[in-house]
Amino acid sequence: MTMKQIEEILKPSQVGKVVKTRGWVYRIRKHKDKVFVVLRDSTDIIQAVVKKGTKAFKDAEKLTIESSLELSGKVRKDKRAPTGYELDAIQIKPVHIAETFPIAKDLSEEFLLDVRHLWLRSRKMTAIMKVRSKVFEAIHEFFRKEKYYEFQAPIIIPGGAEDGPTLFQIEYYKRKAFLAQTWQLYAEAEITSLEKIYTITAAFRAEKSKTTRHLCEYWTAEVETAWQKLDECIDLAEGLVAHICQKVAKEESKSLDILGRDPKDLLKIKAPFPRITYSQALKKLEKSGMKVKWGKDLRTLEEKKIASFYDKPIFVTHYPKEAMAFYKPRAPKDPRTALCFDLIAPEIGIEMIGGSERDMDIKSLKKSLKEKGEKVSDYEFYLDTRRYGAVPHSGFGLGIARLLQWICKLDTIRDAIPFPRTPRRCTP
Ligand code: 4AD
Ligand code: MG
């Protein structure tokens, strides 16, 4: 008898057949003459009934929550069973009898983070990790189809790009080095060779405070494209997010159900997404009673409000130049603003993507670096990209955990990554 995964057993064609499967005890109820074992594997759960008098009964009595076992039984349809089918157990082979599992009901988030290595087995975390895996698959699929090369930048770097104070410093032999916040500066060097490149990578930021949308180590999909202008870059971001939503809705609908997300919500996420400028956003905010001084970056509160006006992800473009990273160029039509965009997630209203055109002009780059208090000499390798055949180009970074927070309806970004790293936690 070949071993079957639970998903393969939950089918009308299996009714009446004797099958063999394996997994872990998800729930167990022991009665005098019967033991009910709910078995889980990576694919699903199924209830087995073990009757007194069968060979399996003695072994079933030994089982505890999370014990691992192999089980054979006859498949029966049963409306009352948790997944619609039940197994009449014939034989049970315990593989490992688990000690008392420390996770019961109603535990605090902090405790569940302490035992994250065990909590990953929960149905909720299992569903999230399946969706996460699908998102990674969708990102690769999208960029490969668009003929992008996958390209890797270093993680250990000599200096910053986005925001100096949030760099993690490491000791590199006798020198200082840092963990990368973004691949961007290296990607800008590579596009004169491969023209269209993307990556999925870990990125690091020493965020100062604990929030529900910041991690200190997070995964990001980044892309950089030669000859590309802002509008085309936004089109690419729109295409990517739409593709991810369509694919997850179609191929992970069962996981979405477990998470309380209707797959139909994601099927509606198709191009075009609304596009508004920062100045237009301020006007909309003012109309609903939120006054933001022109020049200030948008805060979570304001992003949430903007999200509430729409039912799709929203592009906000042309933020004030002064509030932006040094490499974002001034917009020729309104030099107070930069050629850049953020994509705000619907419902939860957090920034999922940040992107821009890149300043081609070496003089204005040097000026911006100085204004930001950076040492221009630290950026010589980057400035070389503006000395030898510079071309217009642009790119963006998608925060994968933030996208998952929205798609999976999670209260906190910490549940969107297997082992979260936050200012207060780098264990387990
Ligand atoms: O907007 P950011 O800072 O942009 C960049 O780093 C660019 N260099 C990307 C590029 O153009 N190649 O970060 C990009 C995205 C954000 O929109 C957000 O989704 C995510 O990365 N992100 C974080 N996610 C989780 N925790 C954090 N601490 C994050 N910081 C940024
Ligand atoms: Mg940003």
mmCIF file of N, CA and C in Angstrom, residues 76-169:
data_model
loop_
_atom_site.group_PDB
_atom_site.id
_atom_site.type_symbol
_atom_site.label_atom_id
_atom_site.label_comp_id
_atom_site.label_asym_id
_atom_site.label_seq_id
_atom_site.Cartn_x
_atom_site.Cartn_y
_atom_site.Cartn_z
ATOM 1 N N ARG A 76 -14.371 6.594 4.836
ATOM 2 C CA ARG A 76 -15.831 6.689 4.871
ATOM 3 C C ARG A 76 -16.207 8.159 4.745
ATOM 4 N N LYS A 77 -17.325 8.435 4.068
ATOM 5 C CA LYS A 77 -17.809 9.810 4.016
ATOM 6 C C LYS A 77 -18.553 10.079 5.318
ATOM 7 N N ASP A 78 -18.337 11.229 5.932
ATOM 8 C CA ASP A 78 -19.053 11.567 7.160
ATOM 9 C C ASP A 78 -19.190 13.069 7.281
ATOM 10 N N LYS A 79 -20.437 13.516 7.161
ATOM 11 C CA LYS A 79 -20.719 14.957 7.191
ATOM 12 C C LYS A 79 -20.230 15.615 8.475
ATOM 13 N N ARG A 80 -20.265 14.876 9.592
ATOM 14 C CA ARG A 80 -19.904 15.489 10.879
ATOM 15 C C ARG A 80 -18.398 15.638 11.069
ATOM 16 N N ALA A 81 -17.623 14.913 10.291
ATOM 17 C CA ALA A 81 -16.155 14.954 10.454
ATOM 18 C C ALA A 81 -15.616 16.321 10.002
ATOM 19 N N PRO A 82 -14.510 16.757 10.598
ATOM 20 C CA PRO A 82 -14.013 18.115 10.301
ATOM 21 C C PRO A 82 -13.751 18.389 8.824
ATOM 22 N N THR A 83 -13.326 17.387 8.060
ATOM 23 C CA THR A 83 -13.110 17.648 6.634
ATOM 24 C C THR A 83 -13.978 16.744 5.747
ATOM 25 N N GLY A 84 -15.099 16.247 6.313
ATOM 26 C CA GLY A 84 -16.096 15.557 5.487
ATOM 27 C C GLY A 84 -15.859 14.074 5.273
ATOM 28 N N TYR A 85 -14.682 13.564 5.627
ATOM 29 C CA TYR A 85 -14.371 12.144 5.494
ATOM 30 C C TYR A 85 -13.792 11.643 6.813
ATOM 31 N N GLU A 86 -13.942 10.351 7.035
ATOM 32 C CA GLU A 86 -13.385 9.784 8.258
ATOM 33 C C GLU A 86 -12.670 8.480 7.915
ATOM 34 N N LEU A 87 -11.703 8.135 8.741
ATOM 35 C CA LEU A 87 -11.006 6.860 8.550
ATOM 36 C C LEU A 87 -11.388 5.921 9.682
ATOM 37 N N ASP A 88 -11.787 4.714 9.365
ATOM 38 C CA ASP A 88 -11.936 3.686 10.393
ATOM 39 C C ASP A 88 -10.575 3.031 10.520
ATOM 40 N N ALA A 89 -9.898 3.337 11.627
ATOM 41 C CA ALA A 89 -8.499 2.934 11.745
ATOM 42 C C ALA A 89 -8.358 1.425 11.828
ATOM 43 N N ILE A 90 -7.362 0.907 11.132
ATOM 44 C CA ILE A 90 -7.063 -0.522 11.192
ATOM 45 C C ILE A 90 -5.768 -0.732 11.974
ATOM 46 N N GLN A 91 -4.770 0.045 11.603
ATOM 47 C CA GLN A 91 -3.478 -0.106 12.279
ATOM 48 C C GLN A 91 -2.860 1.257 12.535
ATOM 49 N N ILE A 92 -2.213 1.403 13.702
ATOM 50 C CA ILE A 92 -1.511 2.631 14.026
ATOM 51 C C ILE A 92 -0.087 2.279 14.383
ATOM 52 N N LYS A 93 0.842 3.032 13.799
ATOM 53 C CA LYS A 93 2.247 2.820 14.160
ATOM 54 C C LYS A 93 2.791 4.144 14.691
ATOM 55 N N PRO A 94 2.854 4.275 16.053
ATOM 56 C CA PRO A 94 3.430 5.519 16.579
ATOM 57 C C PRO A 94 4.882 5.637 16.131
ATOM 58 N N VAL A 95 5.288 6.807 15.679
ATOM 59 C CA VAL A 95 6.679 7.021 15.280
ATOM 60 C C VAL A 95 7.412 7.724 16.417
ATOM 61 N N HIS A 96 6.726 8.679 17.036
ATOM 62 C CA HIS A 96 7.300 9.345 18.209
ATOM 63 C C HIS A 96 6.168 9.847 19.103
ATOM 64 N N ILE A 97 6.217 9.454 20.377
ATOM 65 C CA ILE A 97 5.198 9.932 21.322
ATOM 66 C C ILE A 97 5.680 11.270 21.892
ATOM 67 N N ALA A 98 4.896 12.330 21.619
ATOM 68 C CA ALA A 98 5.317 13.676 22.024
ATOM 69 C C ALA A 98 5.143 13.898 23.517
ATOM 70 N N GLU A 99 6.043 14.703 24.093
ATOM 71 C CA GLU A 99 5.854 15.187 25.466
ATOM 72 C C GLU A 99 4.663 16.152 25.457
ATOM 73 N N THR A 100 4.216 16.560 26.631
ATOM 74 C CA THR A 100 3.045 17.457 26.697
ATOM 75 C C THR A 100 3.324 18.735 25.907
ATOM 76 N N PHE A 101 2.512 18.984 24.897
ATOM 77 C CA PHE A 101 2.745 20.123 24.007
ATOM 78 C C PHE A 101 2.442 21.421 24.751
ATOM 79 N N PRO A 102 3.363 22.390 24.740
ATOM 80 C CA PRO A 102 3.171 23.588 25.574
ATOM 81 C C PRO A 102 2.101 24.552 25.063
ATOM 82 N N ILE A 103 1.642 24.383 23.819
ATOM 83 C CA ILE A 103 0.672 25.346 23.301
ATOM 84 C C ILE A 103 -0.739 24.803 23.453
ATOM 85 N N ALA A 104 -1.531 25.490 24.274
ATOM 86 C CA ALA A 104 -2.944 25.142 24.376
ATOM 87 C C ALA A 104 -3.730 26.338 23.817
ATOM 88 N N LYS A 105 -4.867 26.644 24.399
ATOM 89 C CA LYS A 105 -5.683 27.743 23.850
ATOM 90 C C LYS A 105 -5.365 29.080 24.503
ATOM 91 N N ASP A 106 -5.754 30.186 23.826
ATOM 92 C CA ASP A 106 -5.736 31.535 24.399
ATOM 93 C C ASP A 106 -4.397 31.942 24.996
ATOM 94 N N LEU A 107 -3.350 31.822 24.215
ATOM 95 C CA LEU A 107 -2.048 32.247 24.723
ATOM 96 C C LEU A 107 -1.685 33.607 24.138
ATOM 97 N N SER A 108 -0.844 34.336 24.853
ATOM 98 C CA SER A 108 -0.514 35.696 24.417
ATOM 99 C C SER A 108 0.387 35.651 23.180
ATOM 100 N N GLU A 109 0.416 36.770 22.438
ATOM 101 C CA GLU A 109 1.263 36.845 21.246
ATOM 102 C C GLU A 109 2.721 36.621 21.638
ATOM 103 N N GLU A 110 3.149 37.212 22.737
ATOM 104 C CA GLU A 110 4.547 37.075 23.163
ATOM 105 C C GLU A 110 4.915 35.609 23.415
ATOM 106 N N PHE A 111 4.004 34.878 24.097
ATOM 107 C CA PHE A 111 4.299 33.467 24.339
ATOM 108 C C PHE A 111 4.391 32.699 23.021
ATOM 109 N N LEU A 112 3.455 32.990 22.125
ATOM 110 C CA LEU A 112 3.479 32.276 20.841
ATOM 111 C C LEU A 112 4.741 32.605 20.048
ATOM 112 N N LEU A 113 5.294 33.803 20.261
ATOM 113 C CA LEU A 113 6.553 34.146 19.600
ATOM 114 C C LEU A 113 7.728 33.421 20.270
ATOM 115 N N ASP A 114 7.637 33.241 21.580
ATOM 116 C CA ASP A 114 8.682 32.478 22.292
ATOM 117 C C ASP A 114 8.751 31.040 21.776
ATOM 118 N N VAL A 115 7.592 30.478 21.463
ATOM 119 C CA VAL A 115 7.558 29.079 20.990
ATOM 120 C C VAL A 115 7.216 29.030 19.499
ATOM 121 N N ARG A 116 7.711 30.049 18.787
ATOM 122 C CA ARG A 116 7.398 30.153 17.362
ATOM 123 C C ARG A 116 7.744 28.876 16.606
ATOM 124 N N HIS A 117 8.849 28.227 16.986
ATOM 125 C CA HIS A 117 9.274 26.998 16.309
ATOM 126 C C HIS A 117 8.217 25.905 16.427
ATOM 127 N N LEU A 118 7.377 25.977 17.450
ATOM 128 C CA LEU A 118 6.285 25.001 17.607
ATOM 129 C C LEU A 118 4.978 25.533 17.027
ATOM 130 N N TRP A 119 4.778 26.852 17.175
ATOM 131 C CA TRP A 119 3.532 27.479 16.701
ATOM 132 C C TRP A 119 3.417 27.434 15.187
ATOM 133 N N LEU A 120 4.560 27.277 14.493
ATOM 134 C CA LEU A 120 4.523 27.193 13.026
ATOM 135 C C LEU A 120 3.661 26.024 12.546
ATOM 136 N N ARG A 121 3.390 25.047 13.445
ATOM 137 C CA ARG A 121 2.557 23.900 13.056
ATOM 138 C C ARG A 121 1.072 24.207 13.072
ATOM 139 N N SER A 122 0.707 25.362 13.618
ATOM 140 C CA SER A 122 -0.726 25.666 13.712
ATOM 141 C C SER A 122 -1.315 25.792 12.311
ATOM 142 N N ARG A 123 -2.614 25.620 12.228
ATOM 143 C CA ARG A 123 -3.256 25.710 10.909
ATOM 144 C C ARG A 123 -3.101 27.109 10.337
ATOM 145 N N LYS A 124 -3.184 28.122 11.232
ATOM 146 C CA LYS A 124 -3.058 29.505 10.761
ATOM 147 C C LYS A 124 -1.671 29.749 10.162
ATOM 148 N N MET A 125 -0.627 29.399 10.909
ATOM 149 C CA MET A 125 0.728 29.650 10.398
ATOM 150 C C MET A 125 1.017 28.802 9.161
ATOM 151 N N THR A 126 0.496 27.582 9.151
ATOM 152 C CA THR A 126 0.696 26.727 7.978
ATOM 153 C C THR A 126 0.079 27.383 6.740
ATOM 154 N N ALA A 127 -1.141 27.915 6.912
ATOM 155 C CA ALA A 127 -1.809 28.572 5.787
ATOM 156 C C ALA A 127 -1.010 29.798 5.335
ATOM 157 N N ILE A 128 -0.515 30.586 6.290
ATOM 158 C CA ILE A 128 0.255 31.786 5.929
ATOM 159 C C ILE A 128 1.523 31.396 5.159
ATOM 160 N N MET A 129 2.206 30.356 5.633
ATOM 161 C CA MET A 129 3.453 29.951 4.968
ATOM 162 C C MET A 129 3.199 29.411 3.561
ATOM 163 N N LYS A 130 2.029 28.808 3.362
ATOM 164 C CA LYS A 130 1.698 28.348 1.999
ATOM 165 C C LYS A 130 1.470 29.547 1.078
ATOM 166 N N VAL A 131 0.742 30.539 1.591
ATOM 167 C CA VAL A 131 0.491 31.729 0.768
ATOM 168 C C VAL A 131 1.828 32.435 0.495
ATOM 169 N N ARG A 132 2.668 32.499 1.530
ATOM 170 C CA ARG A 132 3.974 33.146 1.371
ATOM 171 C C ARG A 132 4.787 32.467 0.259
ATOM 172 N N SER A 133 4.810 31.146 0.296
ATOM 173 C CA SER A 133 5.542 30.405 -0.728
ATOM 174 C C SER A 133 4.968 30.697 -2.120
ATOM 175 N N LYS A 134 3.652 30.773 -2.194
ATOM 176 C CA LYS A 134 2.999 31.060 -3.488
ATOM 177 C C LYS A 134 3.358 32.464 -3.983
ATOM 178 N N VAL A 135 3.457 33.408 -3.054
ATOM 179 C CA VAL A 135 3.830 34.777 -3.439
ATOM 180 C C VAL A 135 5.249 34.786 -4.037
ATOM 181 N N PHE A 136 6.160 34.070 -3.408
ATOM 182 C CA PHE A 136 7.530 33.992 -3.956
ATOM 183 C C PHE A 136 7.492 33.398 -5.368
ATOM 184 N N GLU A 137 6.710 32.323 -5.509
ATOM 185 C CA GLU A 137 6.606 31.677 -6.823
ATOM 186 C C GLU A 137 6.068 32.660 -7.865
ATOM 187 N N ALA A 138 5.041 33.396 -7.463
ATOM 188 C CA ALA A 138 4.400 34.339 -8.392
ATOM 189 C C ALA A 138 5.363 35.448 -8.811
ATOM 190 N N ILE A 139 6.186 35.901 -7.879
ATOM 191 C CA ILE A 139 7.143 36.973 -8.200
ATOM 192 C C ILE A 139 8.153 36.483 -9.242
ATOM 193 N N HIS A 140 8.704 35.292 -8.988
ATOM 194 C CA HIS A 140 9.660 34.740 -9.971
ATOM 195 C C HIS A 140 8.988 34.560 -11.327
ATOM 196 N N GLU A 141 7.794 34.002 -11.303
ATOM 197 C CA GLU A 141 7.074 33.722 -12.554
ATOM 198 C C GLU A 141 6.854 35.024 -13.339
ATOM 199 N N PHE A 142 6.418 36.068 -12.612
ATOM 200 C CA PHE A 142 6.117 37.342 -13.269
ATOM 201 C C PHE A 142 7.356 37.926 -13.941
ATOM 202 N N PHE A 143 8.453 38.015 -13.181
ATOM 203 C CA PHE A 143 9.633 38.675 -13.747
ATOM 204 C C PHE A 143 10.276 37.835 -14.850
ATOM 205 N N ARG A 144 10.248 36.524 -14.709
ATOM 206 C CA ARG A 144 10.819 35.684 -15.765
ATOM 207 C C ARG A 144 10.018 35.851 -17.054
ATOM 208 N N LYS A 145 8.697 35.926 -16.881
ATOM 209 C CA LYS A 145 7.844 36.087 -18.066
ATOM 210 C C LYS A 145 8.113 37.438 -18.753
ATOM 211 N N GLU A 146 8.435 38.434 -17.949
ATOM 212 C CA GLU A 146 8.755 39.765 -18.492
ATOM 213 C C GLU A 146 10.215 39.853 -18.949
ATOM 214 N N LYS A 147 10.892 38.700 -18.964
ATOM 215 C CA LYS A 147 12.288 38.606 -19.449
ATOM 216 C C LYS A 147 13.283 39.381 -18.586
ATOM 217 N N TYR A 148 13.110 39.298 -17.273
ATOM 218 C CA TYR A 148 14.082 39.877 -16.344
ATOM 219 C C TYR A 148 15.086 38.807 -15.929
ATOM 220 N N TYR A 149 16.326 39.229 -15.714
ATOM 221 C CA TYR A 149 17.349 38.343 -15.153
ATOM 222 C C TYR A 149 17.314 38.455 -13.640
ATOM 223 N N GLU A 150 17.578 37.341 -12.956
ATOM 224 C CA GLU A 150 17.700 37.387 -11.506
ATOM 225 C C GLU A 150 19.153 37.727 -11.178
ATOM 226 N N PHE A 151 19.329 38.707 -10.309
ATOM 227 C CA PHE A 151 20.679 39.216 -10.023
ATOM 228 C C PHE A 151 20.835 39.438 -8.525
ATOM 229 N N GLN A 152 21.991 39.045 -7.971
ATOM 230 C CA GLN A 152 22.195 39.150 -6.524
ATOM 231 C C GLN A 152 23.212 40.223 -6.175
ATOM 232 N N ALA A 153 22.840 41.077 -5.233
ATOM 233 C CA ALA A 153 23.743 42.110 -4.719
ATOM 234 C C ALA A 153 24.285 41.627 -3.369
ATOM 235 N N PRO A 154 25.385 42.232 -2.903
ATOM 236 C CA PRO A 154 25.917 41.784 -1.605
ATOM 237 C C PRO A 154 25.018 42.181 -0.440
ATOM 238 N N ILE A 155 25.083 41.391 0.622
ATOM 239 C CA ILE A 155 24.352 41.688 1.857
ATOM 240 C C ILE A 155 25.256 42.500 2.794
ATOM 241 N N ILE A 156 26.549 42.194 2.782
ATOM 242 C CA ILE A 156 27.500 42.960 3.594
ATOM 243 C C ILE A 156 28.001 44.110 2.736
ATOM 244 N N ILE A 157 27.758 45.328 3.208
ATOM 245 C CA ILE A 157 28.050 46.489 2.367
ATOM 246 C C ILE A 157 28.828 47.552 3.159
ATOM 247 N N PRO A 158 29.517 48.434 2.423
ATOM 248 C CA PRO A 158 30.315 49.442 3.130
ATOM 249 C C PRO A 158 29.513 50.642 3.642
ATOM 250 N N GLY A 159 28.313 50.885 3.104
ATOM 251 C CA GLY A 159 27.561 52.074 3.534
ATOM 252 C C GLY A 159 26.095 51.967 3.188
ATOM 253 N N GLY A 160 25.350 53.031 3.450
ATOM 254 C CA GLY A 160 23.885 53.008 3.345
ATOM 255 C C GLY A 160 23.346 53.377 1.995
ATOM 256 N N ALA A 161 22.031 53.499 1.923
ATOM 257 C CA ALA A 161 21.361 53.960 0.719
ATOM 258 C C ALA A 161 20.074 54.669 1.084
ATOM 259 N N GLU A 162 19.326 54.102 2.014
ATOM 260 C CA GLU A 162 18.007 54.642 2.308
ATOM 261 C C GLU A 162 18.033 55.609 3.481
ATOM 262 N N ASP A 163 18.596 55.168 4.602
ATOM 263 C CA ASP A 163 18.433 55.925 5.829
ATOM 264 C C ASP A 163 19.522 55.497 6.808
ATOM 265 N N GLY A 164 20.570 56.316 6.923
ATOM 266 C CA GLY A 164 21.735 55.985 7.734
ATOM 267 C C GLY A 164 21.430 55.425 9.113
ATOM 268 N N PRO A 165 20.610 56.106 9.913
ATOM 269 C CA PRO A 165 20.396 55.662 11.294
ATOM 270 C C PRO A 165 19.804 54.266 11.442
ATOM 271 N N THR A 166 19.205 53.717 10.383
ATOM 272 C CA THR A 166 18.626 52.380 10.553
ATOM 273 C C THR A 166 19.545 51.271 10.037
ATOM 274 N N LEU A 167 20.809 51.584 9.812
ATOM 275 C CA LEU A 167 21.758 50.551 9.363
ATOM 276 C C LEU A 167 22.221 49.695 10.535
ATOM 277 N N PHE A 168 22.277 48.388 10.319
ATOM 278 C CA PHE A 168 22.909 47.498 11.303
ATOM 279 C C PHE A 168 24.396 47.467 11.009
ATOM 280 N N GLN A 169 25.182 47.774 12.026
ATOM 281 C CA GLN A 169 26.627 47.759 11.828
ATOM 282 C C GLN A 169 27.173 46.395 12.235
#
